Short mmCIF file of C-alpha atoms in Angstrom, two decimals:
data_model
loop_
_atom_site.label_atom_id
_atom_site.label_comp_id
_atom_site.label_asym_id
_atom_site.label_seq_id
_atom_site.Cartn_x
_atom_site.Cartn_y
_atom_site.Cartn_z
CA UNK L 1 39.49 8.74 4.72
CA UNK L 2 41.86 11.65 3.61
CA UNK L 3 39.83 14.90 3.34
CA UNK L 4 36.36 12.88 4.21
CA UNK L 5 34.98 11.05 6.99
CA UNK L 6 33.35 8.09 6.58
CA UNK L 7 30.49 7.92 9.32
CA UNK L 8 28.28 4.93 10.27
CA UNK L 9 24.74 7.74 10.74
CA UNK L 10 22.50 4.98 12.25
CA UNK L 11 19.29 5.14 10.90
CA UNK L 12 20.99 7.36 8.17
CA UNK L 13 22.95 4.35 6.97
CA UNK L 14 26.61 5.75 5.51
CA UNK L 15 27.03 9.71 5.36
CA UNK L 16 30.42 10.80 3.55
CA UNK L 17 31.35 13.85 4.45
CA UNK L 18 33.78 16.39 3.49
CA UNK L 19 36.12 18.01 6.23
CA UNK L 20 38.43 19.43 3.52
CA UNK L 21 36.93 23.25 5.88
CA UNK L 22 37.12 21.52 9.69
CA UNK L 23 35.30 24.41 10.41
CA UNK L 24 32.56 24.21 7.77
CA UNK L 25 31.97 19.90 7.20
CA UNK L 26 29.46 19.15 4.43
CA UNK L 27 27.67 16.12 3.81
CA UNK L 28 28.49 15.38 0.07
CA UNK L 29 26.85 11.46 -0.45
CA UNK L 30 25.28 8.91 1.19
CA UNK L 31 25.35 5.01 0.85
CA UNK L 32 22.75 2.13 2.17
CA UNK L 33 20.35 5.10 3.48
CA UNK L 34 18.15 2.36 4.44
CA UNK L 35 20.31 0.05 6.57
CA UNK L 36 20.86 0.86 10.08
CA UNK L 37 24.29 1.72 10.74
CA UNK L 38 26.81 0.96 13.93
CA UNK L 39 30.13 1.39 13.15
CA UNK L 40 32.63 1.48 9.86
CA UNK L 41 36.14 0.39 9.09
CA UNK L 42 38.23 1.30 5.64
CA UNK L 43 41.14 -0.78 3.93
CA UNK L 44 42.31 1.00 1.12
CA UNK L 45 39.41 2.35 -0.84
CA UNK L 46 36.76 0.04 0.54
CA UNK L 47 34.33 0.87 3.89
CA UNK L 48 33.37 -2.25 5.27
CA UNK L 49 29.45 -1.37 7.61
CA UNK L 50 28.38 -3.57 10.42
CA UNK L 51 24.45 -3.01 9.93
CA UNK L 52 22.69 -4.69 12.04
CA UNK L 53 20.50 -7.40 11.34
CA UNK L 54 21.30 -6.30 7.59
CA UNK L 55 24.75 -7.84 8.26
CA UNK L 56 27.65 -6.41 6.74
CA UNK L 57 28.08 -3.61 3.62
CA UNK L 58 30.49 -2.96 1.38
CA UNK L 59 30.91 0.41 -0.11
CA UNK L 60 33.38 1.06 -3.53
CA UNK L 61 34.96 4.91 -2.16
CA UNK L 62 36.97 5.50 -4.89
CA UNK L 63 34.47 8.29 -5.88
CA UNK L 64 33.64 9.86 -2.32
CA UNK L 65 30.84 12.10 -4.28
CA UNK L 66 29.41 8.70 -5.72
CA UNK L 67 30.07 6.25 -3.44
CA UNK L 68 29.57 2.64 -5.26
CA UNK L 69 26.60 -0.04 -2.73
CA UNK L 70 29.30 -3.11 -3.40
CA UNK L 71 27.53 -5.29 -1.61
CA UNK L 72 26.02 -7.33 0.94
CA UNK L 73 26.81 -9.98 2.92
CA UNK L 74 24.13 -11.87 5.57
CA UNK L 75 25.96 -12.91 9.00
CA UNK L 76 25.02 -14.82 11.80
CA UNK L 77 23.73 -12.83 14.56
CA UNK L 78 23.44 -8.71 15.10
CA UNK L 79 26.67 -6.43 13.36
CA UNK L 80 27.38 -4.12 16.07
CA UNK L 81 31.10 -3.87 15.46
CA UNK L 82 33.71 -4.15 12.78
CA UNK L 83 37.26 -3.67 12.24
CA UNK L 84 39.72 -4.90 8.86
CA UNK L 85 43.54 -5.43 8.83
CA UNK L 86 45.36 -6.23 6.02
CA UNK L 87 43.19 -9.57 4.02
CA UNK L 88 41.13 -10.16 7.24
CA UNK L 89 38.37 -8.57 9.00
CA UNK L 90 36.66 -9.32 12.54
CA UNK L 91 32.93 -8.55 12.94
CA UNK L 92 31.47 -8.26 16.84
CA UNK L 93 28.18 -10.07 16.14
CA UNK L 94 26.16 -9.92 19.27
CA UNK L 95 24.47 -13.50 19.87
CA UNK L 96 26.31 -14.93 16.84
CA UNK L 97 30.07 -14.60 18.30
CA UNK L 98 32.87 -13.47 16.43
CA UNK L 99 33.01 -13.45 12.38
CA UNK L 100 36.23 -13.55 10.77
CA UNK L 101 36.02 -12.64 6.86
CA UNK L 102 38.43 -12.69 4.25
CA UNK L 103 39.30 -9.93 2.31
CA UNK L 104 41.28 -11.69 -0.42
CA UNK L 105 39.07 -10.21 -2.98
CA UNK L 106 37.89 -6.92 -1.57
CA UNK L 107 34.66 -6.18 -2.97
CA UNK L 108 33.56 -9.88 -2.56
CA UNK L 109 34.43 -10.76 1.38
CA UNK L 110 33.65 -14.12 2.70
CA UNK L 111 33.39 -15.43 5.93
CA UNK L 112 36.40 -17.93 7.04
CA UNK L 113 35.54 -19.14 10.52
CA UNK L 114 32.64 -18.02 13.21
CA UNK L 115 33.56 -18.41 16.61
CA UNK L 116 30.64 -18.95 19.27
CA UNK L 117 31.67 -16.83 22.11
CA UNK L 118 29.62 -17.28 25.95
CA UNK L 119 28.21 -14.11 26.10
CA UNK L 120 27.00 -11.59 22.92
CA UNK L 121 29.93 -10.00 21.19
CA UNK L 122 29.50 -6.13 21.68
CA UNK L 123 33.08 -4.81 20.22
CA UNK L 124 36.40 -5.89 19.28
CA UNK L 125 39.79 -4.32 18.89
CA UNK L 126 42.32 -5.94 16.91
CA UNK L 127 46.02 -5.56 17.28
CA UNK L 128 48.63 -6.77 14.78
CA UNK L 129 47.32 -10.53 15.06
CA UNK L 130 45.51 -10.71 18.12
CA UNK L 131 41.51 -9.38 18.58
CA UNK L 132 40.11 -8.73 21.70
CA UNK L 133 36.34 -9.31 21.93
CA UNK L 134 34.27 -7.45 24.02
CA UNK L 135 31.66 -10.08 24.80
CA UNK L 136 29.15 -8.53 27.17
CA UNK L 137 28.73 -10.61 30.22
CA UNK L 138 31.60 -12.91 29.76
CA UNK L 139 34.09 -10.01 29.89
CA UNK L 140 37.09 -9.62 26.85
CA UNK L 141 38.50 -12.94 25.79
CA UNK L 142 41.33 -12.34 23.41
CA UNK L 143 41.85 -14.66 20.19
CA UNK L 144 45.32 -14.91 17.97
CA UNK L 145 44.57 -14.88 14.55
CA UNK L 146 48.27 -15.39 12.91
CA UNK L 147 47.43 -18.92 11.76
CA UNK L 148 44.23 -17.90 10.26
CA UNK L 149 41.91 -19.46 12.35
CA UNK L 150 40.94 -17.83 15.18
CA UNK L 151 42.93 -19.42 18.61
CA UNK L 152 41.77 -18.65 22.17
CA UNK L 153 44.67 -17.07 24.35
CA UNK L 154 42.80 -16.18 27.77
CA UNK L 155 39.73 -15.02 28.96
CA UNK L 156 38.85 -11.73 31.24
CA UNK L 157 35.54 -11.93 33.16
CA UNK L 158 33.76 -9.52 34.94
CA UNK L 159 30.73 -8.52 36.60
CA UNK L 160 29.14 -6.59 34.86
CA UNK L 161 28.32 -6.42 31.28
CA UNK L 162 31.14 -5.53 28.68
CA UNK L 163 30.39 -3.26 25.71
CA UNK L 164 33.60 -1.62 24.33
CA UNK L 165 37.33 -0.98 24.53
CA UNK L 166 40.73 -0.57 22.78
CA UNK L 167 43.58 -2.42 22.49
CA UNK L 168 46.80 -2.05 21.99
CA UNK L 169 48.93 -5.68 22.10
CA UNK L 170 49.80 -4.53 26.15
CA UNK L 171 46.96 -2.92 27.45
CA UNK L 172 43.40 -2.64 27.16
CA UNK L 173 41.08 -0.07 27.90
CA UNK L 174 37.65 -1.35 28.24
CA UNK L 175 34.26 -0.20 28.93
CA UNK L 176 31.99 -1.78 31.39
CA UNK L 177 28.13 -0.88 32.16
CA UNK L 178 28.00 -1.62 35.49
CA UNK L 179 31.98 -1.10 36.65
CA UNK L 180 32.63 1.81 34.44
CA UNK L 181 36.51 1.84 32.59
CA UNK L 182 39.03 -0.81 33.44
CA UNK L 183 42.52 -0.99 32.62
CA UNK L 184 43.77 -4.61 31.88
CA UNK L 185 47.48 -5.55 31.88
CA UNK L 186 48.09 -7.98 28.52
CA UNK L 187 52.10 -8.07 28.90
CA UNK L 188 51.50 -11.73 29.70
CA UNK L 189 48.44 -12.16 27.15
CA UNK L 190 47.75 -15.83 28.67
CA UNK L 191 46.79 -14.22 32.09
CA UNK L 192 45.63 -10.63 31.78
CA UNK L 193 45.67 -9.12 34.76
CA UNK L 194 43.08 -6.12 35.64
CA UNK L 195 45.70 -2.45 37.08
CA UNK L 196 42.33 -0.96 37.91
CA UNK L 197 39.16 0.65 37.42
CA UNK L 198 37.17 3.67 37.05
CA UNK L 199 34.01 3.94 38.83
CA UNK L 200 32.25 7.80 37.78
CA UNK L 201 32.41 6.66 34.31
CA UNK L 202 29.01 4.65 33.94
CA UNK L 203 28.00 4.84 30.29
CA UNK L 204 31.02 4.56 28.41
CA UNK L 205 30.33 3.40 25.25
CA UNK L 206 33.39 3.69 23.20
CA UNK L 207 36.94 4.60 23.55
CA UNK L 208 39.66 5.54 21.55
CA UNK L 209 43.89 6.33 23.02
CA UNK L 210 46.08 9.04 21.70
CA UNK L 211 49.58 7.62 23.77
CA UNK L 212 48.17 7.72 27.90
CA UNK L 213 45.25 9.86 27.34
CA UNK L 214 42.07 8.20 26.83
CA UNK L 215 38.82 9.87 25.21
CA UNK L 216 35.58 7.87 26.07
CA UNK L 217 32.33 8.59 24.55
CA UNK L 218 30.23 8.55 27.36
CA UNK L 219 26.40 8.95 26.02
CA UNK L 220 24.46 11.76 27.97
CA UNK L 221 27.74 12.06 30.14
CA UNK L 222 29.51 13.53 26.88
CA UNK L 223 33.07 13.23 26.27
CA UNK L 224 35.58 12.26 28.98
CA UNK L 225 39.24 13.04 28.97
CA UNK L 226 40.84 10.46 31.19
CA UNK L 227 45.08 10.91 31.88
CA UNK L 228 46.15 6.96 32.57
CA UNK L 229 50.25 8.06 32.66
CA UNK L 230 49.71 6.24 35.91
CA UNK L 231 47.88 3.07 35.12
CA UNK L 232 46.82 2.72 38.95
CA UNK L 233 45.62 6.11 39.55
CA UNK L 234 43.16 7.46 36.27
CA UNK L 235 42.63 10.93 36.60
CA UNK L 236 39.60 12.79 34.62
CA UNK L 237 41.08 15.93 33.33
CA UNK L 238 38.58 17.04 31.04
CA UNK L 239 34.63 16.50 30.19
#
């Protein structure tokens, strides 16, 4: 967020921090100290917090040194994920499926549809107007959301139990516990089709692209660099 970054602490609840020095970052505020924390997305001047059982937060960042509690907002289910575009935003809410808020009135959101998904939602990626779901033992199933409502285009399952990924409208990157990082082909998003997968990479628990390079948080195996120019053939080439 500019010269701050906006991080979702855990325990810690919201930490703002200012990277304005990369080499020196300083902790400058705090927000919902007392809420545990999982991950944060920002429209404009407002961080929206999946939290948990606390549901979501909404934090007024207009004043990074005095970030503004907005409010917050009880969901179905666990907030482990969250991600915004535009008026709408997609919460990954474990047991309780997929919520899909609107952001009409930013400070205020309110929930517009909740989808029941088979497994637990873990994660989601959304792309233009399609969000993929990471949904734990039932694999990614990928929803269009251009109408509003939420409309299933296909399903991916997998052994194995799905916790994160990325997505970006042709390909997705996802993380699996128990088959490590697979790369799925969405050109035809009615029948995804899965290029391959990564075996040595066994707790990946989030991942993020920069063009064909993927960087995967990988828990106590650190961070992995993974080179996916050839979709077929992923080759580590840094940790």
């Amino acid at each position: 967020y500019g010269q701050y970054i906006v991080l979702a602490d855990g325990p810690q609840g919201v930490q703002i921090v200012d990277i304005s020095d990369v080499s020196n970052p300083v902790i400058i505020s705090e927000a919902y100290s007392l809420a545990y924390a999982y991950d944060v997305s920002i429209v404009n001047d407002i961080a929206y917090i999946a939290a948990g059982g606390s549901g979501l937060l909404t934090v007024d960042l207009s004043d990074p040194n005095a970030p503004s509690e907005a409010g917050i907002l009880s969901l179905d289910g666990f907030q482990y994920d969250v991600e915004a575009r535009g008026d709408q935003l997609c919460a990954a809410s474990a047991w309780g499926g997929m919520s899909v808020l609107n952001l009409t009135s930013p400070l205020t959101p309110t929930v517009a549809y909740t989808v029941a998904t088979k497994g637990w939602a873990m994660a989601l990626a959304m792309q233009d107007s399609s969000v993929l779901v990471m949904d734990g033992e039932d694999g990614a199933v990928l929803y269009d959301l251009s109408k509003g409502e939420p409309i299933l285009i296909s399903g991916l399952t997998t052994d194995g139990f799905m916790v994160a990924g990325t997505f970006d409208g042709s390909t997705a990157i996802l993380l699996n516990k128990e088959k490590g990082l697979m790369i799925v082909d969405y050109s035809n998003p009615e029948e995804p089709k899965l290029s391959s997968s990564w075996l040595p990479l066994m707790e990946g628990r989030r991942v993020t692209m920069s063009g064909t390079t993927a960087y995967v948080a990988g828990g106590f195996n650190g961070v992995r660099v993974i080179d996916l120019s050839n979709a077929n053939n992923p080759v580590e080439t840094d940790w």
